[in-house]
Short mmCIF file of C-alpha atoms in Angstrom, two decimals:
data_model
loop_
_atom_site.label_atom_id
_atom_site.label_comp_id
_atom_site.label_asym_id
_atom_site.label_seq_id
_atom_site.Cartn_x
_atom_site.Cartn_y
_atom_site.Cartn_z
CA UNK A 6 1.59 -73.57 27.09
CA UNK A 7 4.83 -74.82 25.59
CA UNK A 8 8.02 -73.42 26.97
CA UNK A 9 9.70 -71.01 24.63
CA UNK A 10 13.16 -72.07 23.63
CA UNK A 11 15.66 -69.27 23.98
CA UNK A 12 18.65 -69.11 21.72
CA UNK A 13 22.00 -68.28 23.17
CA UNK A 14 23.94 -65.66 21.26
CA UNK A 15 26.84 -67.08 19.26
CA UNK A 16 30.02 -67.37 21.26
CA UNK A 17 32.79 -64.88 20.58
CA UNK A 18 35.36 -67.17 22.18
CA UNK A 19 37.83 -68.21 19.41
CA UNK A 20 38.25 -71.70 20.90
CA UNK A 21 34.49 -72.29 20.97
CA UNK A 22 34.16 -70.93 17.43
CA UNK A 23 36.99 -73.20 16.30
CA UNK A 24 35.25 -76.24 17.78
CA UNK A 25 31.93 -75.30 16.14
CA UNK A 26 33.71 -74.85 12.80
CA UNK A 27 35.58 -78.15 13.13
CA UNK A 28 32.37 -79.97 13.94
CA UNK A 29 30.34 -78.31 11.15
CA UNK A 30 33.00 -78.94 8.49
CA UNK A 31 33.45 -82.56 9.56
CA UNK A 32 29.70 -83.20 9.56
CA UNK A 33 29.34 -81.53 6.16
CA UNK A 34 32.18 -83.52 4.56
CA UNK A 35 30.95 -86.85 5.96
CA UNK A 36 27.35 -86.18 4.84
CA UNK A 37 28.37 -85.27 1.29
CA UNK A 38 30.72 -88.25 0.96
CA UNK A 39 28.04 -90.61 2.27
CA UNK A 40 25.28 -89.26 -0.01
CA UNK A 41 27.52 -89.45 -3.09
CA UNK A 42 29.02 -92.88 -2.33
CA UNK A 43 32.51 -91.34 -2.29
CA UNK A 44 33.47 -92.45 1.19
CA UNK A 45 36.86 -91.39 2.49
CA UNK A 46 39.55 -94.04 2.54
CA UNK A 47 43.31 -94.16 2.73
CA UNK A 48 43.33 -94.93 -0.99
CA UNK A 49 41.13 -91.96 -1.88
CA UNK A 50 43.38 -89.72 0.24
CA UNK A 51 46.46 -90.90 -1.67
CA UNK A 52 44.75 -90.43 -5.04
CA UNK A 53 43.65 -86.92 -4.08
CA UNK A 54 47.12 -86.02 -2.85
CA UNK A 55 48.76 -87.21 -6.08
CA UNK A 56 46.15 -85.34 -8.12
CA UNK A 57 46.74 -82.07 -6.23
CA UNK A 58 50.52 -82.22 -5.79
CA UNK A 59 51.79 -84.44 -8.59
CA UNK A 60 54.16 -87.39 -8.58
CA UNK A 61 56.06 -88.27 -5.43
CA UNK A 62 57.80 -91.24 -3.88
CA UNK A 63 56.49 -93.46 -1.09
CA UNK A 64 58.51 -91.64 1.57
CA UNK A 65 57.03 -88.26 0.59
CA UNK A 66 53.51 -89.71 0.46
CA UNK A 67 53.96 -91.29 3.90
CA UNK A 68 55.22 -88.02 5.34
CA UNK A 69 52.39 -85.97 3.79
CA UNK A 70 49.76 -88.42 5.10
CA UNK A 71 51.52 -88.86 8.45
CA UNK A 72 51.70 -92.65 8.21
CA UNK A 73 54.58 -95.10 8.30
CA UNK A 74 56.62 -95.83 5.21
CA UNK A 75 55.54 -99.48 5.44
CA UNK A 76 51.83 -98.58 5.54
CA UNK A 77 52.20 -96.30 2.54
CA UNK A 78 54.18 -98.92 0.63
CA UNK A 79 51.33 -101.41 1.11
CA UNK A 80 48.68 -98.86 0.09
CA UNK A 81 50.68 -97.80 -2.97
CA UNK A 82 51.22 -101.41 -4.05
CA UNK A 83 47.46 -101.99 -3.94
CA UNK A 84 46.79 -98.82 -5.95
CA UNK A 85 49.35 -99.93 -8.56
CA UNK A 86 47.73 -103.39 -8.69
CA UNK A 87 44.31 -101.75 -9.13
CA UNK A 88 45.66 -99.65 -12.00
CA UNK A 89 44.93 -96.36 -10.22
CA UNK A 90 48.53 -95.18 -9.97
CA UNK A 91 51.65 -95.79 -12.00
CA UNK A 92 55.25 -95.95 -10.92
CA UNK A 93 58.40 -94.93 -12.70
CA UNK A 94 62.03 -94.67 -11.59
CA UNK A 95 62.79 -91.61 -9.48
CA UNK A 96 65.52 -89.65 -11.31
CA UNK A 97 66.72 -88.20 -7.98
CA UNK A 98 66.97 -91.55 -6.16
CA UNK A 99 67.76 -94.74 -8.08
CA UNK A 100 66.44 -96.87 -5.21
CA UNK A 101 63.05 -95.21 -5.27
CA UNK A 102 60.00 -94.95 -7.52
CA UNK A 103 57.86 -91.95 -8.33
CA UNK A 104 54.15 -92.61 -8.07
CA UNK A 105 51.59 -90.71 -10.12
CA UNK A 106 47.94 -91.05 -11.09
CA UNK A 107 47.14 -93.30 -14.01
CA UNK A 108 44.39 -92.35 -16.43
CA UNK A 109 42.05 -94.63 -14.49
CA UNK A 110 43.05 -92.98 -11.20
CA UNK A 111 42.56 -89.49 -12.61
CA UNK A 112 39.11 -90.51 -13.87
CA UNK A 113 38.18 -91.86 -10.42
CA UNK A 114 39.30 -88.67 -8.65
CA UNK A 115 37.41 -86.45 -11.10
CA UNK A 116 34.28 -88.62 -10.98
CA UNK A 117 34.17 -88.52 -7.18
CA UNK A 118 34.91 -84.79 -7.04
CA UNK A 119 32.27 -84.03 -9.69
CA UNK A 120 29.68 -86.12 -7.81
CA UNK A 121 30.36 -84.24 -4.57
CA UNK A 122 30.30 -80.83 -6.27
CA UNK A 123 27.02 -81.63 -8.05
CA UNK A 124 25.38 -82.72 -4.79
CA UNK A 125 26.61 -79.65 -2.95
CA UNK A 126 25.29 -77.45 -5.76
CA UNK A 127 21.88 -79.12 -5.55
CA UNK A 128 21.76 -78.62 -1.79
CA UNK A 129 22.87 -74.99 -1.99
CA UNK A 130 20.22 -74.22 -4.59
CA UNK A 131 17.46 -76.08 -2.73
CA UNK A 132 18.33 -74.90 0.77
CA UNK A 133 19.73 -71.37 0.63
CA UNK A 134 18.20 -68.09 -0.50
CA UNK A 135 20.18 -65.82 -2.82
CA UNK A 136 21.24 -63.72 0.18
CA UNK A 137 22.36 -66.82 2.06
CA UNK A 138 24.33 -67.98 -0.98
CA UNK A 139 26.18 -64.64 -0.91
CA UNK A 140 26.92 -65.14 2.80
CA UNK A 141 28.20 -68.63 2.01
CA UNK A 142 30.48 -67.19 -0.68
CA UNK A 143 31.90 -64.72 1.86
CA UNK A 144 32.40 -67.60 4.32
CA UNK A 145 34.38 -69.51 1.70
CA UNK A 146 36.74 -66.55 1.36
CA UNK A 147 37.23 -66.56 5.13
CA UNK A 148 37.90 -70.31 5.18
CA UNK A 149 40.46 -69.88 2.40
CA UNK A 150 42.24 -67.19 4.45
CA UNK A 151 42.33 -69.47 7.49
CA UNK A 152 43.66 -72.33 5.34
CA UNK A 153 46.37 -70.11 3.87
CA UNK A 154 47.43 -68.99 7.35
CA UNK A 155 47.59 -72.63 8.49
CA UNK A 156 50.03 -73.40 5.66
CA UNK A 157 52.44 -70.65 6.75
#
């Protein structure tokens, strides 16, 4: 007779819950990016940041991404060369340039985001019952509250 596997009740320890959440979110994001060929890269991070927050200079981008100014300058130069971002003089600092998405960069960000959203939608529909989809919706609200608290 096969041994019956017993399930442990979910932990109520906030640190354990935090680790489970971190692991689940990371696994989910990596799986979706891999299956949609929208792998994370430093360049995709910069494009996403510019799309969400608008034009900024290299120093601000470096600070937001927690990288050195030199590293960001190299990444930005490559994105400009690839036609994914544009630069224009910074009206607040004559020595600096503001970087923003080009039309091509905006198209890339939207294409990748749309591919990920479509795949997630397919998986939700194929994997979750209507009741589970409602639970997922409630979980999203909780994640948004946690995110908002983290920004405070």
